[in-house]
Short mmCIF file of N, CA and C in Angstrom, two decimals:
data_model
loop_
_atom_site.label_atom_id
_atom_site.label_comp_id
_atom_site.label_asym_id
_atom_site.label_seq_id
_atom_site.Cartn_x
_atom_site.Cartn_y
_atom_site.Cartn_z
N MET A 1 -36.82 107.29 46.91
CA MET A 1 -35.90 108.20 47.54
C MET A 1 -36.11 108.24 49.06
N GLU A 2 -37.36 108.14 49.45
CA GLU A 2 -37.67 108.15 50.86
C GLU A 2 -37.04 106.94 51.57
N PHE A 3 -37.03 105.80 50.86
CA PHE A 3 -36.42 104.59 51.42
C PHE A 3 -34.95 104.81 51.73
N LEU A 4 -34.21 105.43 50.79
CA LEU A 4 -32.79 105.69 51.01
C LEU A 4 -32.56 106.68 52.15
N GLN A 5 -33.42 107.65 52.28
CA GLN A 5 -33.27 108.62 53.36
C GLN A 5 -33.49 107.96 54.72
N GLN A 6 -34.42 107.03 54.79
CA GLN A 6 -34.70 106.38 56.06
C GLN A 6 -33.70 105.25 56.36
N ASN A 7 -33.10 104.72 55.32
CA ASN A 7 -32.16 103.60 55.49
C ASN A 7 -30.78 103.94 54.93
N TRP A 8 -30.32 105.14 55.17
CA TRP A 8 -29.06 105.60 54.60
C TRP A 8 -27.88 104.74 55.04
N TYR A 9 -27.91 104.21 56.25
CA TYR A 9 -26.81 103.41 56.76
C TYR A 9 -26.67 102.11 55.98
N TRP A 10 -27.80 101.53 55.54
CA TRP A 10 -27.71 100.30 54.73
C TRP A 10 -27.16 100.62 53.35
N ALA A 11 -27.57 101.73 52.79
CA ALA A 11 -27.07 102.15 51.48
C ALA A 11 -25.57 102.45 51.56
N ALA A 12 -25.15 103.09 52.65
CA ALA A 12 -23.72 103.39 52.83
C ALA A 12 -22.92 102.10 52.98
N LEU A 13 -23.47 101.15 53.71
CA LEU A 13 -22.79 99.86 53.88
C LEU A 13 -22.66 99.14 52.54
N ALA A 14 -23.74 99.15 51.75
CA ALA A 14 -23.70 98.50 50.43
C ALA A 14 -22.69 99.18 49.52
N ALA A 15 -22.63 100.51 49.54
CA ALA A 15 -21.67 101.25 48.71
C ALA A 15 -20.23 100.95 49.14
N ALA A 16 -20.00 100.94 50.45
CA ALA A 16 -18.65 100.66 50.95
C ALA A 16 -18.23 99.24 50.60
N SER A 17 -19.15 98.31 50.76
CA SER A 17 -18.85 96.91 50.44
C SER A 17 -18.53 96.74 48.95
N GLY A 18 -19.33 97.35 48.11
CA GLY A 18 -19.09 97.27 46.67
C GLY A 18 -17.78 97.90 46.27
N THR A 19 -17.46 99.03 46.88
CA THR A 19 -16.19 99.70 46.59
C THR A 19 -15.02 98.83 47.01
N TRP A 20 -15.11 98.23 48.19
CA TRP A 20 -14.03 97.36 48.66
C TRP A 20 -13.83 96.18 47.72
N LEU A 21 -14.91 95.57 47.26
CA LEU A 21 -14.81 94.45 46.34
C LEU A 21 -14.15 94.87 45.03
N MET A 22 -14.50 96.02 44.51
CA MET A 22 -13.91 96.50 43.26
C MET A 22 -12.42 96.78 43.43
N VAL A 23 -12.05 97.39 44.55
CA VAL A 23 -10.63 97.68 44.81
C VAL A 23 -9.84 96.38 44.88
N GLU A 24 -10.36 95.39 45.58
CA GLU A 24 -9.68 94.09 45.68
C GLU A 24 -9.55 93.42 44.32
N LEU A 25 -10.59 93.49 43.52
CA LEU A 25 -10.56 92.89 42.19
C LEU A 25 -9.50 93.56 41.33
N ILE A 26 -9.47 94.87 41.33
CA ILE A 26 -8.48 95.60 40.53
C ILE A 26 -7.08 95.33 41.05
N ARG A 27 -6.91 95.31 42.36
CA ARG A 27 -5.57 95.06 42.95
C ARG A 27 -5.06 93.67 42.59
N SER A 28 -5.92 92.66 42.66
CA SER A 28 -5.47 91.30 42.37
C SER A 28 -5.21 91.10 40.88
N ARG A 29 -5.93 91.79 40.03
CA ARG A 29 -5.70 91.68 38.58
C ARG A 29 -4.35 92.29 38.18
N GLY A 30 -3.92 93.31 38.91
CA GLY A 30 -2.67 93.98 38.58
C GLY A 30 -1.44 93.24 39.05
N ASP A 31 -1.59 92.24 39.90
CA ASP A 31 -0.45 91.51 40.45
C ASP A 31 -0.20 90.27 39.63
N ASP A 32 0.82 90.32 38.77
CA ASP A 32 1.09 89.18 37.90
C ASP A 32 1.90 88.08 38.59
N THR A 33 2.16 88.23 39.88
CA THR A 33 2.85 87.16 40.60
C THR A 33 1.86 86.19 41.24
N GLN A 34 0.57 86.49 41.17
CA GLN A 34 -0.46 85.62 41.69
C GLN A 34 -0.98 84.76 40.54
N LEU A 35 -0.88 83.45 40.67
CA LEU A 35 -1.30 82.55 39.60
C LEU A 35 -2.53 81.75 40.00
N SER A 36 -3.41 81.56 39.05
CA SER A 36 -4.54 80.65 39.24
C SER A 36 -4.01 79.23 39.08
N PRO A 37 -4.77 78.21 39.47
CA PRO A 37 -4.31 76.84 39.27
C PRO A 37 -4.00 76.52 37.80
N VAL A 38 -4.80 77.04 36.89
CA VAL A 38 -4.56 76.78 35.46
C VAL A 38 -3.28 77.46 35.01
N GLU A 39 -3.06 78.71 35.43
CA GLU A 39 -1.83 79.42 35.06
C GLU A 39 -0.61 78.71 35.65
N ALA A 40 -0.74 78.21 36.88
CA ALA A 40 0.37 77.48 37.51
C ALA A 40 0.69 76.21 36.72
N THR A 41 -0.35 75.49 36.31
CA THR A 41 -0.15 74.27 35.53
C THR A 41 0.57 74.57 34.22
N LEU A 42 0.17 75.64 33.56
CA LEU A 42 0.84 76.02 32.31
C LEU A 42 2.30 76.35 32.54
N LEU A 43 2.60 77.07 33.62
CA LEU A 43 3.98 77.42 33.93
C LEU A 43 4.81 76.17 34.26
N ILE A 44 4.20 75.24 34.96
CA ILE A 44 4.88 73.98 35.28
C ILE A 44 5.18 73.20 34.00
N ASN A 45 4.19 73.09 33.13
CA ASN A 45 4.35 72.30 31.90
C ASN A 45 5.23 72.97 30.86
N ARG A 46 5.12 74.28 30.71
CA ARG A 46 5.85 74.97 29.65
C ARG A 46 7.26 75.39 30.04
N GLU A 47 7.45 75.76 31.31
CA GLU A 47 8.76 76.27 31.72
C GLU A 47 9.39 75.46 32.83
N ASP A 48 8.84 74.30 33.11
CA ASP A 48 9.37 73.40 34.14
C ASP A 48 9.54 74.13 35.48
N ALA A 49 8.49 74.86 35.87
CA ALA A 49 8.52 75.60 37.13
C ALA A 49 8.64 74.64 38.31
N ILE A 50 9.30 75.12 39.34
CA ILE A 50 9.47 74.35 40.57
C ILE A 50 8.36 74.76 41.53
N VAL A 51 7.72 73.78 42.13
CA VAL A 51 6.65 74.06 43.10
C VAL A 51 7.18 73.80 44.49
N LEU A 52 7.09 74.82 45.34
CA LEU A 52 7.49 74.69 46.75
C LEU A 52 6.25 74.78 47.61
N ASP A 53 6.01 73.75 48.38
CA ASP A 53 4.89 73.72 49.31
C ASP A 53 5.43 74.17 50.66
N VAL A 54 4.90 75.27 51.19
CA VAL A 54 5.43 75.84 52.43
C VAL A 54 4.59 75.50 53.65
N ARG A 55 3.68 74.55 53.53
CA ARG A 55 2.84 74.15 54.67
C ARG A 55 3.64 73.26 55.62
N GLU A 56 3.05 72.97 56.75
CA GLU A 56 3.68 72.09 57.72
C GLU A 56 3.60 70.63 57.24
N GLN A 57 4.38 69.77 57.84
CA GLN A 57 4.50 68.37 57.41
C GLN A 57 3.15 67.66 57.35
N GLY A 58 2.33 67.81 58.38
CA GLY A 58 1.04 67.14 58.42
C GLY A 58 0.12 67.57 57.28
N GLU A 59 0.12 68.86 56.98
CA GLU A 59 -0.70 69.37 55.88
C GLU A 59 -0.20 68.84 54.54
N TYR A 60 1.11 68.83 54.38
CA TYR A 60 1.72 68.35 53.14
C TYR A 60 1.38 66.87 52.93
N ALA A 61 1.43 66.09 53.99
CA ALA A 61 1.16 64.65 53.89
C ALA A 61 -0.29 64.37 53.50
N GLN A 62 -1.20 65.26 53.83
CA GLN A 62 -2.62 65.05 53.49
C GLN A 62 -2.88 65.22 52.00
N GLY A 63 -2.00 65.90 51.31
CA GLY A 63 -2.16 66.07 49.87
C GLY A 63 -1.40 67.30 49.39
N HIS A 64 -0.69 67.13 48.27
CA HIS A 64 0.11 68.22 47.72
C HIS A 64 0.12 68.14 46.20
N ILE A 65 0.60 69.18 45.57
CA ILE A 65 0.74 69.21 44.12
C ILE A 65 1.79 68.16 43.74
N PRO A 66 1.52 67.36 42.71
CA PRO A 66 2.50 66.34 42.31
C PRO A 66 3.88 66.96 42.05
N ASN A 67 4.90 66.31 42.54
CA ASN A 67 6.30 66.71 42.41
C ASN A 67 6.66 68.00 43.14
N ALA A 68 5.80 68.46 44.04
CA ALA A 68 6.10 69.66 44.83
C ALA A 68 7.17 69.32 45.85
N ARG A 69 8.08 70.24 46.03
CA ARG A 69 9.11 70.09 47.06
C ARG A 69 8.56 70.71 48.35
N HIS A 70 8.87 70.08 49.47
CA HIS A 70 8.32 70.54 50.74
C HIS A 70 9.38 71.27 51.55
N ILE A 71 9.17 72.57 51.74
CA ILE A 71 10.02 73.38 52.61
C ILE A 71 9.08 74.27 53.43
N PRO A 72 8.82 73.93 54.69
CA PRO A 72 7.92 74.75 55.50
C PRO A 72 8.36 76.20 55.56
N ALA A 73 7.40 77.11 55.64
CA ALA A 73 7.68 78.55 55.63
C ALA A 73 8.68 78.94 56.72
N GLY A 74 8.59 78.30 57.88
CA GLY A 74 9.48 78.62 58.98
C GLY A 74 10.93 78.20 58.74
N GLU A 75 11.17 77.36 57.75
CA GLU A 75 12.52 76.88 57.46
C GLU A 75 13.13 77.52 56.22
N MET A 76 12.44 78.48 55.62
CA MET A 76 12.91 79.08 54.36
C MET A 76 14.32 79.67 54.48
N GLU A 77 14.53 80.49 55.50
CA GLU A 77 15.84 81.13 55.64
C GLU A 77 16.93 80.10 55.93
N ARG A 78 16.63 79.15 56.79
CA ARG A 78 17.62 78.13 57.16
C ARG A 78 18.01 77.27 55.97
N ARG A 79 17.07 77.00 55.08
CA ARG A 79 17.32 76.11 53.95
C ARG A 79 17.56 76.88 52.65
N SER A 80 17.95 78.14 52.75
CA SER A 80 18.13 78.97 51.56
C SER A 80 19.25 78.45 50.65
N LYS A 81 20.29 77.89 51.21
CA LYS A 81 21.39 77.35 50.39
C LYS A 81 20.89 76.23 49.49
N GLU A 82 19.99 75.42 50.01
CA GLU A 82 19.41 74.31 49.28
C GLU A 82 18.62 74.81 48.06
N MET A 83 18.09 76.01 48.15
CA MET A 83 17.25 76.55 47.09
C MET A 83 18.02 77.43 46.10
N GLU A 84 19.27 77.71 46.37
CA GLU A 84 20.08 78.59 45.51
C GLU A 84 20.04 78.17 44.04
N LYS A 85 20.03 76.89 43.78
CA LYS A 85 20.06 76.39 42.40
C LYS A 85 18.80 76.75 41.60
N TRP A 86 17.76 77.20 42.28
CA TRP A 86 16.49 77.54 41.61
C TRP A 86 16.33 79.04 41.39
N LYS A 87 17.35 79.84 41.67
CA LYS A 87 17.23 81.30 41.61
C LYS A 87 16.74 81.81 40.26
N ASP A 88 17.13 81.18 39.19
CA ASP A 88 16.76 81.66 37.86
C ASP A 88 15.59 80.89 37.25
N HIS A 89 15.05 79.93 37.98
CA HIS A 89 13.89 79.17 37.51
C HIS A 89 12.61 79.82 38.01
N PRO A 90 11.50 79.60 37.32
CA PRO A 90 10.23 80.03 37.90
C PRO A 90 9.91 79.14 39.10
N VAL A 91 9.55 79.76 40.21
CA VAL A 91 9.23 79.04 41.44
C VAL A 91 7.81 79.43 41.85
N ILE A 92 6.97 78.42 42.03
CA ILE A 92 5.59 78.63 42.47
C ILE A 92 5.48 78.18 43.91
N LEU A 93 5.05 79.08 44.77
CA LEU A 93 4.88 78.76 46.18
C LEU A 93 3.41 78.49 46.46
N CYS A 94 3.15 77.49 47.29
CA CYS A 94 1.76 77.21 47.65
C CYS A 94 1.67 76.82 49.12
N CYS A 95 0.50 77.11 49.68
CA CYS A 95 0.17 76.71 51.05
C CYS A 95 -1.31 76.34 51.04
N ALA A 96 -1.98 76.41 52.15
CA ALA A 96 -3.38 76.02 52.20
C ALA A 96 -4.29 77.04 51.50
N THR A 97 -4.06 78.33 51.75
CA THR A 97 -4.95 79.35 51.20
C THR A 97 -4.24 80.44 50.40
N GLY A 98 -2.92 80.46 50.41
CA GLY A 98 -2.18 81.47 49.68
C GLY A 98 -1.57 82.55 50.56
N ALA A 99 -1.88 82.55 51.85
CA ALA A 99 -1.38 83.60 52.74
C ALA A 99 0.07 83.34 53.16
N ARG A 100 0.37 82.14 53.66
CA ARG A 100 1.74 81.83 54.09
C ARG A 100 2.70 81.86 52.91
N SER A 101 2.25 81.35 51.77
CA SER A 101 3.13 81.32 50.61
C SER A 101 3.39 82.74 50.09
N ASN A 102 2.45 83.64 50.29
CA ASN A 102 2.67 85.02 49.88
C ASN A 102 3.77 85.67 50.70
N SER A 103 3.79 85.42 52.01
CA SER A 103 4.86 85.98 52.84
C SER A 103 6.19 85.28 52.56
N ALA A 104 6.15 83.98 52.26
CA ALA A 104 7.38 83.26 51.91
C ALA A 104 7.95 83.80 50.60
N ALA A 105 7.08 84.22 49.69
CA ALA A 105 7.53 84.80 48.42
C ALA A 105 8.36 86.06 48.68
N GLY A 106 7.93 86.85 49.64
CA GLY A 106 8.70 88.05 50.00
C GLY A 106 10.08 87.69 50.50
N THR A 107 10.17 86.64 51.28
CA THR A 107 11.47 86.18 51.80
C THR A 107 12.40 85.78 50.65
N LEU A 108 11.85 85.05 49.68
CA LEU A 108 12.67 84.61 48.55
C LEU A 108 13.06 85.78 47.64
N ARG A 109 12.18 86.74 47.48
CA ARG A 109 12.53 87.92 46.67
C ARG A 109 13.70 88.67 47.30
N LYS A 110 13.67 88.80 48.64
CA LYS A 110 14.77 89.46 49.34
C LYS A 110 16.07 88.68 49.17
N ALA A 111 15.96 87.36 49.01
CA ALA A 111 17.14 86.51 48.84
C ALA A 111 17.66 86.53 47.40
N GLY A 112 16.98 87.27 46.52
CA GLY A 112 17.48 87.41 45.15
C GLY A 112 16.80 86.54 44.11
N PHE A 113 15.72 85.88 44.46
CA PHE A 113 14.99 85.08 43.48
C PHE A 113 14.20 86.03 42.58
N ASN A 114 14.28 85.78 41.27
CA ASN A 114 13.67 86.70 40.32
C ASN A 114 12.26 86.32 39.90
N ARG A 115 12.01 85.05 39.74
CA ARG A 115 10.73 84.60 39.18
C ARG A 115 9.94 83.82 40.23
N ILE A 116 9.38 84.54 41.18
CA ILE A 116 8.61 83.94 42.27
C ILE A 116 7.13 84.20 42.04
N TYR A 117 6.33 83.16 42.15
CA TYR A 117 4.89 83.25 41.96
C TYR A 117 4.19 82.62 43.16
N ASN A 118 2.98 83.09 43.42
CA ASN A 118 2.18 82.55 44.51
C ASN A 118 0.93 81.92 43.91
N LEU A 119 0.60 80.72 44.36
CA LEU A 119 -0.62 80.05 43.91
C LEU A 119 -1.80 80.71 44.64
N ARG A 120 -2.55 81.52 43.91
CA ARG A 120 -3.67 82.25 44.49
C ARG A 120 -4.72 81.26 45.01
N GLY A 121 -5.06 81.38 46.28
CA GLY A 121 -6.04 80.48 46.88
C GLY A 121 -5.45 79.18 47.38
N GLY A 122 -4.17 78.95 47.13
CA GLY A 122 -3.46 77.78 47.65
C GLY A 122 -4.06 76.45 47.22
N MET A 123 -3.87 75.45 48.07
CA MET A 123 -4.35 74.09 47.78
C MET A 123 -5.88 74.04 47.71
N MET A 124 -6.55 74.95 48.41
CA MET A 124 -8.02 74.97 48.33
C MET A 124 -8.46 75.22 46.89
N GLU A 125 -7.88 76.22 46.26
CA GLU A 125 -8.24 76.54 44.87
C GLU A 125 -7.74 75.46 43.91
N TRP A 126 -6.57 74.92 44.19
CA TRP A 126 -6.01 73.86 43.35
C TRP A 126 -6.98 72.68 43.28
N GLN A 127 -7.48 72.26 44.44
CA GLN A 127 -8.39 71.13 44.48
C GLN A 127 -9.76 71.49 43.90
N LYS A 128 -10.24 72.72 44.14
CA LYS A 128 -11.51 73.15 43.57
C LYS A 128 -11.46 73.11 42.04
N ALA A 129 -10.29 73.41 41.49
CA ALA A 129 -10.12 73.43 40.03
C ALA A 129 -9.99 72.02 39.46
N GLY A 130 -9.99 71.01 40.32
CA GLY A 130 -9.91 69.62 39.85
C GLY A 130 -8.51 69.21 39.44
N GLN A 131 -7.51 69.89 39.92
CA GLN A 131 -6.12 69.57 39.59
C GLN A 131 -5.67 68.34 40.41
N PRO A 132 -4.68 67.61 39.92
CA PRO A 132 -4.24 66.40 40.63
C PRO A 132 -3.57 66.70 41.96
N VAL A 133 -3.74 65.77 42.90
CA VAL A 133 -3.16 65.87 44.23
C VAL A 133 -2.46 64.56 44.54
N SER A 134 -1.23 64.66 45.03
CA SER A 134 -0.50 63.47 45.48
C SER A 134 -0.58 63.39 46.99
N ARG A 135 -0.58 62.18 47.48
CA ARG A 135 -0.58 61.99 48.93
C ARG A 135 0.65 61.20 49.31
N LYS A 136 1.23 61.58 50.42
CA LYS A 136 2.42 60.90 50.90
C LYS A 136 2.05 59.51 51.40
N ARG A 137 2.78 58.53 50.94
CA ARG A 137 2.53 57.15 51.38
C ARG A 137 3.36 56.86 52.61
N LYS A 138 2.77 56.10 53.52
CA LYS A 138 3.50 55.77 54.76
C LYS A 138 4.33 54.53 54.58
#
């Protein structure tokens, strides 16, 4: 007890850190629009989901999910007509880490897309999970 009294700030930091981790874990579990690489693969195989890679051209060329369509996040609104045909299909968005694709998902939801998913962790998690990667040939 004396240790905690003398080092209360470290105990408070540990408690705050643990609380933050638990909140993040609960928040991410409740969001069914975030898919793991395995869940994304199942959706692709079972429901013929469309994969949209929202990274920039150079990132996409270094490696992408097989058969992924490339539409950079900055071009989403401009190319919305091109994507109209996918409104009722499951669409999985991916980027490098999941951040850009998460904001692009919001753009597509506003445009009326119903089944939008984000690849949690992006291409980093996809590759960590040992999933296949295609590279653009020159």
